[in-house]
Coordinates of N, CA and C in Angstrom, one line a residue:
Chain H
M1 N 0.9 -1.2 0.0 CA 0.0 0.0 0.0 C 0.9 1.2 0.0
A2 N 0.4 2.3 -0.6 CA 1.1 3.5 -0.6 C 1.2 4.1 0.8
S3 N 2.1 5.0 1.1 CA 2.3 5.5 2.4 C 1.1 6.4 2.8
G4 N 0.9 6.7 4.1 CA -0.2 7.5 4.5 C -0.4 8.8 3.8
V5 N 0.8 9.6 3.7 CA 0.7 10.9 3.1 C 0.3 10.8 1.7
D6 N 0.9 9.8 1.0 CA 0.6 9.6 -0.4 C -0.9 9.3 -0.6
Q7 N -1.4 8.5 0.2 CA -2.9 8.2 0.1 C -3.7 9.4 0.3
A8 N -3.3 10.2 1.4 CA -4.1 11.4 1.7 C -4.0 12.4 0.5
V9 N -2.8 12.6 0.0 CA -2.7 13.6 -1.2 C -3.4 13.1 -2.4
G10 N -3.3 11.8 -2.7 CA -4.0 11.2 -3.8 C -5.5 11.3 -3.7
M11 N -6.0 10.9 -2.6 CA -7.5 11.0 -2.5 C -8.0 12.4 -2.4
G12 N -7.1 13.3 -1.9 CA -7.4 14.7 -1.9 C -7.6 15.2 -3.3
L13 N -6.6 14.8 -4.2 CA -6.7 15.2 -5.6 C -7.9 14.7 -6.2
V14 N -8.3 13.4 -5.9 CA -9.5 12.8 -6.5 C -10.7 13.6 -6.1
G15 N -10.8 13.9 -4.8 CA -12.0 14.6 -4.3 C -12.1 16.0 -4.9
F16 N -10.9 16.7 -5.0 CA -10.9 18.1 -5.5 C -11.3 18.1 -6.9
S17 N -10.8 17.2 -7.7 CA -11.1 17.2 -9.2 C -12.6 16.8 -9.4
L18 N -13.1 15.9 -8.5 CA -14.5 15.5 -8.6 C -15.4 16.7 -8.3
L19 N -15.1 17.5 -7.2 CA -15.9 18.6 -6.8 C -15.9 19.7 -8.0
L20 N -14.7 19.9 -8.5 CA -14.5 20.9 -9.5 C -15.4 20.5 -10.7
F21 N -15.3 19.2 -11.1 CA -16.0 18.7 -12.3 C -17.5 18.9 -12.1
I22 N -18.0 18.5 -10.9 CA -19.5 18.6 -10.6 C -19.9 20.1 -10.7
Y23 N -19.2 21.0 -10.0 CA -19.6 22.4 -10.0 C -19.6 22.9 -11.4
Y24 N -18.5 22.7 -12.2 CA -18.4 23.2 -13.5 C -19.5 22.6 -14.4
T25 N -19.8 21.3 -14.3 CA -20.8 20.7 -15.1 C -22.2 21.4 -14.8
L26 N -22.5 21.5 -13.5 CA -23.7 22.2 -13.1 C -23.8 23.6 -13.8
W27 N -22.7 24.3 -13.7 CA -22.6 25.7 -14.2 C -22.9 25.8 -15.7
V28 N -22.2 24.9 -16.5 CA -22.2 25.0 -17.9 C -23.4 24.3 -18.5
I29 N -23.7 23.1 -18.0 CA -24.6 22.2 -18.7 C -26.0 22.3 -18.1
V30 N -26.1 22.3 -16.8 CA -27.4 22.2 -16.1 C -28.2 23.5 -16.0
L31 N -27.4 24.6 -15.6 CA -28.0 25.8 -15.3 C -28.9 26.4 -16.4
P32 N -28.5 26.4 -17.7 CA -29.3 27.0 -18.7 C -30.7 26.4 -18.8
F33 N -30.9 25.1 -18.3 CA -32.2 24.5 -18.3 C -33.0 24.7 -17.1
V34 N -32.5 25.5 -16.1 CA -33.2 25.8 -14.9 C -33.8 27.2 -15.0
D35 N -35.1 27.3 -14.5 CA -35.8 28.6 -14.5 C -34.9 29.7 -13.9
S36 N -34.9 30.9 -14.6 CA -34.0 32.0 -14.2 C -34.3 32.5 -12.8
D37 N -35.5 32.2 -12.2 CA -35.8 32.7 -10.9 C -35.6 31.7 -9.8
H38 N -34.9 30.5 -10.2 CA -34.6 29.5 -9.2 C -33.5 30.0 -8.2
V39 N -33.5 29.5 -7.0 CA -32.5 30.0 -6.0 C -31.1 29.6 -6.3
I40 N -31.0 28.5 -7.1 CA -29.6 27.9 -7.3 C -28.7 28.9 -8.1
H41 N -29.4 29.8 -8.9 CA -28.6 30.7 -9.8 C -27.7 31.6 -8.9
G42 N -28.1 31.8 -7.7 CA -27.3 32.7 -6.8 C -25.9 32.1 -6.4
Y43 N -25.8 30.8 -6.6 CA -24.5 30.1 -6.2 C -23.5 30.2 -7.4
F44 N -23.9 30.7 -8.5 CA -23.0 30.6 -9.7 C -22.8 32.0 -10.3
L45 N -21.6 32.3 -10.7 CA -21.3 33.6 -11.4 C -21.9 33.7 -12.7
P46 N -22.0 34.9 -13.4 CA -22.5 35.0 -14.7 C -21.7 34.1 -15.7
R47 N -22.4 33.6 -16.8 CA -21.8 32.6 -17.6 C -20.4 33.0 -18.3
E48 N -20.2 34.3 -18.5 CA -19.0 34.7 -19.1 C -17.8 34.1 -18.3
Y49 N -17.9 34.1 -17.0 CA -16.8 33.7 -16.1 C -16.5 32.2 -16.3
S50 N -17.5 31.4 -16.8 CA -17.2 30.0 -17.0 C -16.2 29.8 -18.1
V51 N -15.9 30.8 -18.9 CA -14.9 30.7 -19.9 C -13.6 31.5 -19.5
I52 N -13.9 32.7 -18.8 CA -12.8 33.6 -18.5 C -11.9 32.9 -17.4
L53 N -12.5 32.3 -16.4 CA -11.8 31.8 -15.2 C -10.8 30.6 -15.7
P54 N -11.3 29.6 -16.4 CA -10.4 28.6 -16.9 C -9.3 29.2 -17.8
G55 N -9.6 30.2 -18.6 CA -8.6 30.9 -19.4 C -7.5 31.5 -18.6
I56 N -7.9 32.2 -17.5 CA -6.9 32.8 -16.6 C -6.1 31.7 -15.9
A57 N -6.8 30.6 -15.5 CA -6.0 29.4 -14.9 C -5.0 28.9 -15.8
A58 N -5.4 28.7 -17.1 CA -4.4 28.2 -18.1 C -3.2 29.1 -18.3
L59 N -3.5 30.4 -18.3 CA -2.4 31.4 -18.4 C -1.5 31.3 -17.3
L60 N -2.0 31.2 -16.0 CA -1.2 31.1 -14.8 C -0.4 29.8 -14.9
L61 N -1.0 28.7 -15.4 CA -0.2 27.5 -15.5 C 1.0 27.6 -16.4
V62 N 0.7 28.2 -17.6 CA 1.8 28.4 -18.5 C 2.9 29.3 -17.9
L63 N 2.4 30.4 -17.2 CA 3.4 31.3 -16.5 C 4.3 30.5 -15.5
F64 N 3.7 29.7 -14.7 CA 4.4 29.0 -13.7 C 5.4 28.0 -14.3
V65 N 4.9 27.3 -15.3 CA 5.8 26.3 -16.0 C 7.0 27.0 -16.6
G66 N 6.7 28.1 -17.3 CA 7.8 28.9 -18.0 C 8.7 29.4 -17.0
T67 N 8.2 30.0 -15.9 CA 9.1 30.5 -14.9 C 10.0 29.4 -14.3
F68 N 9.4 28.3 -14.0 CA 10.2 27.2 -13.4 C 11.3 26.8 -14.4
I69 N 11.0 26.6 -15.7 CA 12.0 26.2 -16.6 C 13.1 27.3 -16.7
A70 N 12.7 28.6 -16.7 CA 13.7 29.6 -16.7 C 14.6 29.6 -15.5
L71 N 14.0 29.4 -14.3 CA 14.8 29.3 -13.1 C 15.8 28.1 -13.1
V72 N 15.3 27.0 -13.6 CA 16.2 25.8 -13.6 C 17.3 26.0 -14.6
M73 N 17.0 26.6 -15.8 CA 18.1 26.8 -16.8 C 19.1 27.8 -16.3
W74 N 18.6 28.9 -15.5 CA 19.4 29.9 -15.0 C 20.4 29.3 -14.0
K75 N 19.9 28.4 -13.1 CA 20.7 27.8 -12.1 C 21.8 26.9 -12.7
N76 N 21.5 26.3 -13.9 CA 22.4 25.3 -14.4 C 23.3 25.9 -15.5
R77 N 23.4 27.3 -15.6 CA 24.2 27.8 -16.6 C 25.7 27.7 -16.2
K78 N 26.5 27.3 -17.1 CA 28.0 27.2 -16.8 C 28.7 28.3 -17.5
P79 N 29.6 28.9 -16.8 CA 30.4 30.0 -17.5 C 31.3 29.4 -18.5
K80 N 31.5 30.1 -19.6 CA 32.3 29.6 -20.7 C 33.8 29.6 -20.2
K81 N 34.5 28.5 -20.5 CA 35.9 28.4 -20.1 C 36.7 29.3 -21.0
T82 N 37.6 30.2 -20.5 CA 38.4 31.0 -21.4 C 39.8 30.4 -21.4
Q83 N 40.5 30.4 -22.5 CA 41.8 29.8 -22.6 C 42.9 30.7 -22.0
Chain Z
M1 N -3.9 7.4 -44.2 CA -3.9 8.7 -43.5 C -3.2 8.7 -42.2
T2 N -2.3 9.6 -41.9 CA -1.6 9.6 -40.7 C -2.5 9.9 -39.5
K3 N -2.0 9.6 -38.3 CA -2.8 9.8 -37.1 C -3.1 11.3 -36.9
L4 N -2.1 12.1 -37.3 CA -2.4 13.6 -37.1 C -3.5 14.0 -38.0
M5 N -3.5 13.5 -39.3 CA -4.6 13.9 -40.2 C -5.9 13.4 -39.7
E6 N -6.0 12.2 -39.1 CA -7.2 11.7 -38.5 C -7.7 12.6 -37.4
W7 N -6.8 12.9 -36.5 CA -7.3 13.8 -35.4 C -7.7 15.1 -35.9
L8 N -7.0 15.7 -36.8 CA -7.3 17.0 -37.3 C -8.7 17.0 -38.0
S9 N -9.0 15.9 -38.8 CA -10.2 15.9 -39.5 C -11.4 15.7 -38.6
V10 N -11.2 14.9 -37.5 CA -12.3 14.7 -36.5 C -12.5 16.0 -35.8
L11 N -11.4 16.7 -35.4 CA -11.6 18.0 -34.7 C -12.2 19.0 -35.6
T12 N -11.9 19.0 -36.9 CA -12.5 20.0 -37.8 C -14.0 19.8 -37.9
V13 N -14.4 18.5 -38.1 CA -15.8 18.2 -38.2 C -16.6 18.6 -36.9
L14 N -16.0 18.3 -35.8 CA -16.7 18.7 -34.5 C -16.7 20.2 -34.4
G15 N -15.6 20.8 -34.8 CA -15.5 22.3 -34.7 C -16.6 23.0 -35.6
V16 N -16.8 22.4 -36.8 CA -17.8 23.0 -37.7 C -19.2 22.8 -37.1
L17 N -19.4 21.6 -36.6 CA -20.7 21.4 -35.9 C -21.0 22.4 -34.8
W18 N -19.9 22.6 -34.0 CA -20.1 23.5 -32.8 C -20.3 24.9 -33.3
A19 N -19.6 25.4 -34.4 CA -19.7 26.7 -34.9 C -21.1 26.9 -35.5
T20 N -21.6 25.9 -36.2 CA -22.9 26.0 -36.8 C -24.0 26.2 -35.8
V21 N -23.9 25.5 -34.6 CA -24.9 25.6 -33.6 C -24.7 27.0 -32.9
T22 N -23.4 27.3 -32.5 CA -23.2 28.5 -31.7 C -23.5 29.8 -32.4
F23 N -23.1 29.9 -33.6 CA -23.2 31.1 -34.4 C -24.4 31.1 -35.3
D24 N -25.2 30.0 -35.2 CA -26.4 29.9 -36.0 C -26.2 30.1 -37.5
L25 N -25.2 29.4 -38.0 CA -24.8 29.6 -39.4 C -25.8 29.2 -40.4
L26 N -26.7 28.2 -40.0 CA -27.7 27.7 -41.0 C -29.1 28.3 -40.8
G27 N -29.1 29.3 -39.9 CA -30.4 29.9 -39.6 C -31.4 29.0 -39.0
L28 N -30.9 28.0 -38.2 CA -31.9 27.1 -37.6 C -32.6 27.6 -36.4
D29 N -32.1 28.7 -35.8 CA -32.7 29.4 -34.6 C -32.9 28.4 -33.5
P30 N -31.7 27.9 -32.9 CA -31.9 27.0 -31.7 C -32.4 27.7 -30.5
P31 N -33.1 27.0 -29.6 CA -33.6 27.6 -28.4 C -32.5 28.2 -27.5
E32 N -32.8 29.2 -26.7 CA -31.9 30.0 -26.0 C -31.0 29.1 -25.1
A33 N -31.6 28.1 -24.4 CA -30.9 27.2 -23.5 C -29.8 26.5 -24.3
V34 N -30.1 26.0 -25.5 CA -29.1 25.3 -26.3 C -27.9 26.2 -26.6
L35 N -28.2 27.4 -27.0 CA -27.1 28.3 -27.3 C -26.3 28.6 -26.1
Q36 N -26.9 28.7 -24.9 CA -26.2 29.0 -23.7 C -25.3 27.8 -23.3
V37 N -25.7 26.6 -23.6 CA -24.8 25.4 -23.4 C -23.8 25.3 -24.4
S38 N -24.1 25.6 -25.7 CA -23.2 25.4 -26.7 C -21.9 26.2 -26.7
W39 N -22.0 27.5 -26.5 CA -20.8 28.4 -26.7 C -19.7 28.1 -25.7
P40 N -19.9 27.7 -24.4 CA -18.7 27.4 -23.6 C -18.2 25.9 -23.8
L41 N -18.9 25.2 -24.7 CA -18.6 23.7 -24.8 C -17.2 23.3 -25.0
P42 N -16.4 24.0 -25.9 CA -15.0 23.6 -26.0 C -14.2 23.8 -24.7
V43 N -14.4 24.9 -24.0 CA -13.7 25.1 -22.8 C -14.1 24.1 -21.7
F44 N -15.5 23.8 -21.7 CA -16.0 22.8 -20.8 C -15.3 21.5 -21.0
L45 N -15.1 21.0 -22.3 CA -14.5 19.7 -22.5 C -13.0 19.7 -22.1
L46 N -12.3 20.9 -22.3 CA -11.0 21.0 -21.8 C -10.9 20.9 -20.3
V47 N -11.8 21.6 -19.6 CA -11.8 21.6 -18.2 C -12.1 20.1 -17.7
A48 N -13.1 19.5 -18.3 CA -13.4 18.1 -18.0 C -12.2 17.2 -18.2
L49 N -11.5 17.4 -19.3 CA -10.3 16.5 -19.5 C -9.3 16.8 -18.4
G50 N -9.1 18.1 -18.0 CA -8.1 18.4 -17.0 C -8.5 17.8 -15.6
C51 N -9.8 17.8 -15.3 CA -10.3 17.2 -14.1 C -10.1 15.7 -14.1
F52 N -10.4 15.1 -15.2 CA -10.2 13.7 -15.3 C -8.7 13.3 -15.1
S53 N -7.8 14.0 -15.8 CA -6.4 13.8 -15.7 C -5.9 13.9 -14.2
L54 N -6.3 15.0 -13.6 CA -6.0 15.3 -12.2 C -6.4 14.1 -11.3
G55 N -7.7 13.7 -11.5 CA -8.3 12.7 -10.7 C -7.5 11.4 -10.9
T56 N -7.2 11.0 -12.1 CA -6.5 9.8 -12.4 C -5.1 9.8 -11.8
V57 N -4.4 10.9 -11.9 CA -3.1 11.0 -11.3 C -3.2 10.8 -9.8
G58 N -4.2 11.5 -9.2 CA -4.4 11.4 -7.7 C -4.7 10.0 -7.3
Y59 N -5.6 9.3 -8.1 CA -5.9 7.9 -7.7 C -4.7 7.0 -7.8
R60 N -3.9 7.2 -8.9 CA -2.8 6.3 -9.1 C -1.7 6.6 -8.0
V61 N -1.6 7.8 -7.5 CA -0.7 8.1 -6.4 C -1.2 7.4 -5.2
A62 N -2.5 7.4 -4.9 CA -3.0 6.9 -3.7 C -2.9 5.3 -3.7
T63 N -3.0 4.7 -4.9 CA -3.1 3.2 -4.9 C -1.8 2.6 -5.3
F64 N -0.7 3.4 -5.4 CA 0.6 2.9 -5.8 C 1.1 2.0 -4.7
N65 N 1.6 0.8 -5.1 CA 2.1 -0.2 -4.1 C 3.6 0.0 -3.8
D66 N 3.9 0.3 -2.5 CA 5.3 0.4 -2.1 C 5.9 -1.0 -2.1
C67 N 7.1 -1.2 -2.6 CA 7.8 -2.5 -2.4 C 8.9 -2.3 -1.5
Q68 N 8.7 -2.6 -0.2 CA 9.7 -2.3 0.9 C 11.0 -2.9 0.6
T69 N 11.0 -4.3 0.3 CA 12.2 -5.0 0.1 C 13.0 -4.5 -1.1
A70 N 12.3 -4.2 -2.2 CA 12.9 -3.7 -3.4 C 13.5 -2.4 -3.1
A71 N 12.8 -1.5 -2.3 CA 13.4 -0.2 -2.0 C 14.7 -0.3 -1.2
A72 N 14.7 -1.1 -0.2 CA 15.8 -1.3 0.7 C 17.0 -1.8 -0.2
E73 N 16.7 -2.8 -1.0 CA 17.7 -3.3 -1.9 C 18.3 -2.3 -2.8
L74 N 17.5 -1.4 -3.4 CA 17.9 -0.4 -4.3 C 18.8 0.6 -3.5
Q75 N 18.4 1.0 -2.3 CA 19.2 1.9 -1.5 C 20.6 1.4 -1.3
A76 N 20.7 0.1 -0.9 CA 22.0 -0.6 -0.7 C 22.8 -0.6 -1.9
Q77 N 22.2 -0.8 -3.1 CA 22.9 -0.8 -4.3 C 23.4 0.5 -4.7
I78 N 22.6 1.6 -4.4 CA 23.1 3.0 -4.6 C 24.3 3.3 -3.8
R79 N 24.2 2.9 -2.5 CA 25.4 3.2 -1.6 C 26.6 2.5 -2.1
E80 N 26.5 1.3 -2.5 CA 27.6 0.5 -3.0 C 28.2 1.1 -4.3
A81 N 27.3 1.6 -5.2 CA 27.8 2.2 -6.4 C 28.5 3.5 -6.1
K82 N 28.0 4.3 -5.2 CA 28.6 5.5 -4.8 C 30.0 5.3 -4.3
T83 N 30.2 4.4 -3.3 CA 31.5 4.2 -2.8 C 32.5 3.7 -3.8
D84 N 32.0 2.8 -4.7 CA 32.8 2.2 -5.8 C 33.3 3.3 -6.7
L85 N 32.4 4.2 -7.1 CA 32.7 5.3 -8.1 C 33.6 6.3 -7.4
Q86 N 33.4 6.6 -6.1 CA 34.3 7.6 -5.4 C 35.7 7.1 -5.3
R87 N 35.8 5.7 -5.1 CA 37.1 5.1 -5.1 C 37.8 5.3 -6.4
K88 N 37.0 5.2 -7.5 CA 37.6 5.3 -8.8 C 37.8 6.8 -9.2
G89 N 37.5 7.7 -8.4 CA 37.8 9.1 -8.7 C 36.7 10.0 -9.0
L90 N 35.5 9.5 -9.2 CA 34.4 10.4 -9.6 C 33.9 11.2 -8.4
R91 N 33.8 12.5 -8.5 CA 33.4 13.3 -7.4 C 31.9 13.7 -7.5
F92 N 31.2 13.5 -6.4 CA 29.8 13.9 -6.4 C 29.6 15.3 -5.9

Protein backbone atom coordinates (compact mmCIF):
# COMPACT_ATOMS: atom_id res chain seq x y z
CA MET A 1 0.00 0.00 0.00
CA ALA A 2 1.14 3.53 -0.62
CA SER A 3 2.28 5.49 2.44
CA GLY A 4 -0.23 7.51 4.51
CA VAL A 5 0.73 10.90 3.12
CA ASP A 6 0.61 9.56 -0.44
CA GLN A 7 -2.87 8.18 0.11
CA ALA A 8 -4.08 11.43 1.67
CA VAL A 9 -2.67 13.56 -1.15
CA GLY A 10 -3.97 11.19 -3.82
CA MET A 11 -7.49 10.96 -2.48
CA GLY A 12 -7.44 14.72 -1.87
CA LEU A 13 -6.69 15.25 -5.55
CA VAL A 14 -9.46 12.84 -6.55
CA GLY A 15 -11.96 14.64 -4.29
CA PHE A 16 -10.90 18.08 -5.49
CA SER A 17 -11.13 17.17 -9.17
CA LEU A 18 -14.53 15.54 -8.60
CA LEU A 19 -15.91 18.63 -6.83
CA LEU A 20 -14.54 20.91 -9.53
CA PHE A 21 -16.02 18.74 -12.27
CA ILE A 22 -19.46 18.61 -10.64
CA TYR A 23 -19.57 22.38 -9.99
CA TYR A 24 -18.41 23.20 -13.51
CA THR A 25 -20.83 20.73 -15.12
CA LEU A 26 -23.74 22.20 -13.15
CA TRP A 27 -22.64 25.69 -14.18
CA VAL A 28 -22.23 25.04 -17.93
CA ILE A 29 -24.64 22.19 -18.72
CA VAL A 30 -27.45 22.18 -16.14
CA LEU A 31 -28.04 25.84 -15.28
CA PRO A 32 -29.34 26.96 -18.73
CA PHE A 33 -32.23 24.52 -18.33
CA VAL A 34 -33.19 25.81 -14.88
CA ASP A 35 -35.75 28.63 -14.53
CA SER A 36 -34.01 31.98 -14.15
CA ASP A 37 -35.79 32.72 -10.85
CA HIS A 38 -34.61 29.51 -9.16
CA VAL A 39 -32.54 30.04 -6.01
CA ILE A 40 -29.61 27.92 -7.32
CA HIS A 41 -28.56 30.67 -9.76
CA GLY A 42 -27.28 32.67 -6.79
CA TYR A 43 -24.49 30.15 -6.23
CA PHE A 44 -22.97 30.65 -9.70
CA LEU A 45 -21.28 33.62 -11.35
CA PRO A 46 -22.49 34.95 -14.73
CA ARG A 47 -21.79 32.59 -17.63
CA GLU A 48 -18.96 34.67 -19.10
CA TYR A 49 -16.83 33.71 -16.11
CA SER A 50 -17.19 30.01 -16.96
CA VAL A 51 -14.87 30.70 -19.92
CA ILE A 52 -12.78 33.55 -18.48
CA LEU A 53 -11.75 31.77 -15.25
CA PRO A 54 -10.36 28.61 -16.94
CA GLY A 55 -8.61 30.90 -19.43
CA ILE A 56 -6.89 32.76 -16.58
CA ALA A 57 -6.03 29.45 -14.89
CA ALA A 58 -4.44 28.16 -18.10
CA LEU A 59 -2.44 31.39 -18.44
CA LEU A 60 -1.20 31.11 -14.85
CA LEU A 61 -0.21 27.48 -15.46
CA VAL A 62 1.83 28.43 -18.52
CA LEU A 63 3.39 31.27 -16.52
CA PHE A 64 4.44 28.96 -13.68
CA VAL A 65 5.81 26.30 -15.98
CA GLY A 66 7.75 28.87 -17.99
CA THR A 67 9.14 30.52 -14.85
CA PHE A 68 10.17 27.16 -13.44
CA ILE A 69 11.99 26.21 -16.64
CA ALA A 70 13.70 29.63 -16.74
CA LEU A 71 14.83 29.28 -13.10
CA VAL A 72 16.22 25.78 -13.61
CA MET A 73 18.06 26.80 -16.77
CA TRP A 74 19.45 29.88 -15.01
CA LYS A 75 20.73 27.81 -12.08
CA ASN A 76 22.41 25.33 -14.44
CA ARG A 77 24.23 27.83 -16.61
CA LYS A 78 27.97 27.15 -16.82
CA PRO A 79 30.39 30.00 -17.45
CA LYS A 80 32.35 29.59 -20.66
CA LYS A 81 35.92 28.45 -20.07
CA THR A 82 38.43 31.01 -21.40
CA GLN A 83 41.80 29.80 -22.65
CA MET B 1 -3.91 8.74 -43.54
CA THR B 2 -1.57 9.60 -40.67
CA LYS B 3 -2.81 9.82 -37.08
CA LEU B 4 -2.37 13.58 -37.14
CA MET B 5 -4.61 13.92 -40.18
CA GLU B 6 -7.20 11.66 -38.52
CA TRP B 7 -7.26 13.76 -35.37
CA LEU B 8 -7.35 17.03 -37.31
CA SER B 9 -10.23 15.88 -39.52
CA VAL B 10 -12.29 14.71 -36.53
CA LEU B 11 -11.56 17.97 -34.69
CA THR B 12 -12.49 19.98 -37.80
CA VAL B 13 -15.83 18.18 -38.20
CA LEU B 14 -16.67 18.67 -34.52
CA GLY B 15 -15.53 22.31 -34.72
CA VAL B 16 -17.77 22.98 -37.73
CA LEU B 17 -20.73 21.38 -35.93
CA TRP B 18 -20.08 23.52 -32.84
CA ALA B 19 -19.72 26.73 -34.87
CA THR B 20 -22.89 25.96 -36.81
CA VAL B 21 -24.90 25.64 -33.61
CA THR B 22 -23.22 28.46 -31.65
CA PHE B 23 -23.23 31.13 -34.37
CA ASP B 24 -26.45 29.91 -36.00
CA LEU B 25 -24.79 29.63 -39.43
CA LEU B 26 -27.67 27.69 -41.00
CA GLY B 27 -30.40 29.94 -39.62
CA LEU B 28 -31.88 27.08 -37.60
CA ASP B 29 -32.66 29.37 -34.62
CA PRO B 30 -31.88 26.96 -31.74
CA PRO B 31 -33.62 27.62 -28.39
CA GLU B 32 -31.85 30.01 -25.97
CA ALA B 33 -30.88 27.22 -23.55
CA VAL B 34 -29.12 25.25 -26.32
CA LEU B 35 -27.12 28.35 -27.32
CA GLN B 36 -26.16 28.97 -23.69
CA VAL B 37 -24.85 25.40 -23.35
CA SER B 38 -23.17 25.35 -26.75
CA TRP B 39 -20.83 28.35 -26.68
CA PRO B 40 -18.70 27.38 -23.63
CA LEU B 41 -18.62 23.74 -24.76
CA PRO B 42 -14.97 23.58 -26.01
CA VAL B 43 -13.70 25.14 -22.77
CA PHE B 44 -15.95 22.80 -20.80
CA LEU B 45 -14.49 19.74 -22.55
CA LEU B 46 -10.96 20.98 -21.83
CA VAL B 47 -11.77 21.56 -18.15
CA ALA B 48 -13.41 18.12 -17.96
CA LEU B 49 -10.29 16.54 -19.50
CA GLY B 50 -8.13 18.41 -16.97
CA CYS B 51 -10.28 17.23 -14.05
CA PHE B 52 -10.18 13.65 -15.32
CA SER B 53 -6.39 13.76 -15.68
CA LEU B 54 -5.95 15.26 -12.21
CA GLY B 55 -8.26 12.67 -10.68
CA THR B 56 -6.49 9.79 -12.43
CA VAL B 57 -3.08 11.01 -11.28
CA GLY B 58 -4.36 11.40 -7.70
CA TYR B 59 -5.93 7.94 -7.72
CA ARG B 60 -2.78 6.30 -9.06
CA VAL B 61 -0.69 8.11 -6.42
CA ALA B 62 -3.02 6.87 -3.68
CA THR B 63 -3.06 3.24 -4.86
CA PHE B 64 0.58 2.89 -5.82
CA ASN B 65 2.10 -0.18 -4.11
CA ASP B 66 5.26 0.36 -2.11
CA CYS B 67 7.75 -2.49 -2.42
CA GLN B 68 9.67 -2.25 0.85
CA THR B 69 12.22 -5.00 0.14
CA ALA B 70 12.93 -3.73 -3.35
CA ALA B 71 13.37 -0.18 -1.99
CA ALA B 72 15.84 -1.29 0.68
CA GLU B 73 17.75 -3.35 -1.88
CA LEU B 74 17.90 -0.38 -4.26
CA GLN B 75 19.23 1.93 -1.51
CA ALA B 76 21.96 -0.58 -0.66
CA GLN B 77 22.93 -0.84 -4.34
CA ILE B 78 23.06 2.96 -4.64
CA ARG B 79 25.39 3.23 -1.61
CA GLU B 80 27.58 0.46 -3.04
CA ALA B 81 27.78 2.18 -6.44
CA LYS B 82 28.61 5.54 -4.82
CA THR B 83 31.53 4.19 -2.77
CA ASP B 84 32.78 2.24 -5.76
CA LEU B 85 32.73 5.27 -8.07
CA GLN B 86 34.25 7.56 -5.42
CA ARG B 87 37.12 5.14 -5.05
CA LYS B 88 37.61 5.33 -8.82
CA GLY B 89 37.85 9.10 -8.68
CA LEU B 90 34.40 10.40 -9.58
CA ARG B 91 33.40 13.33 -7.36
CA PHE B 92 29.76 13.89 -6.38
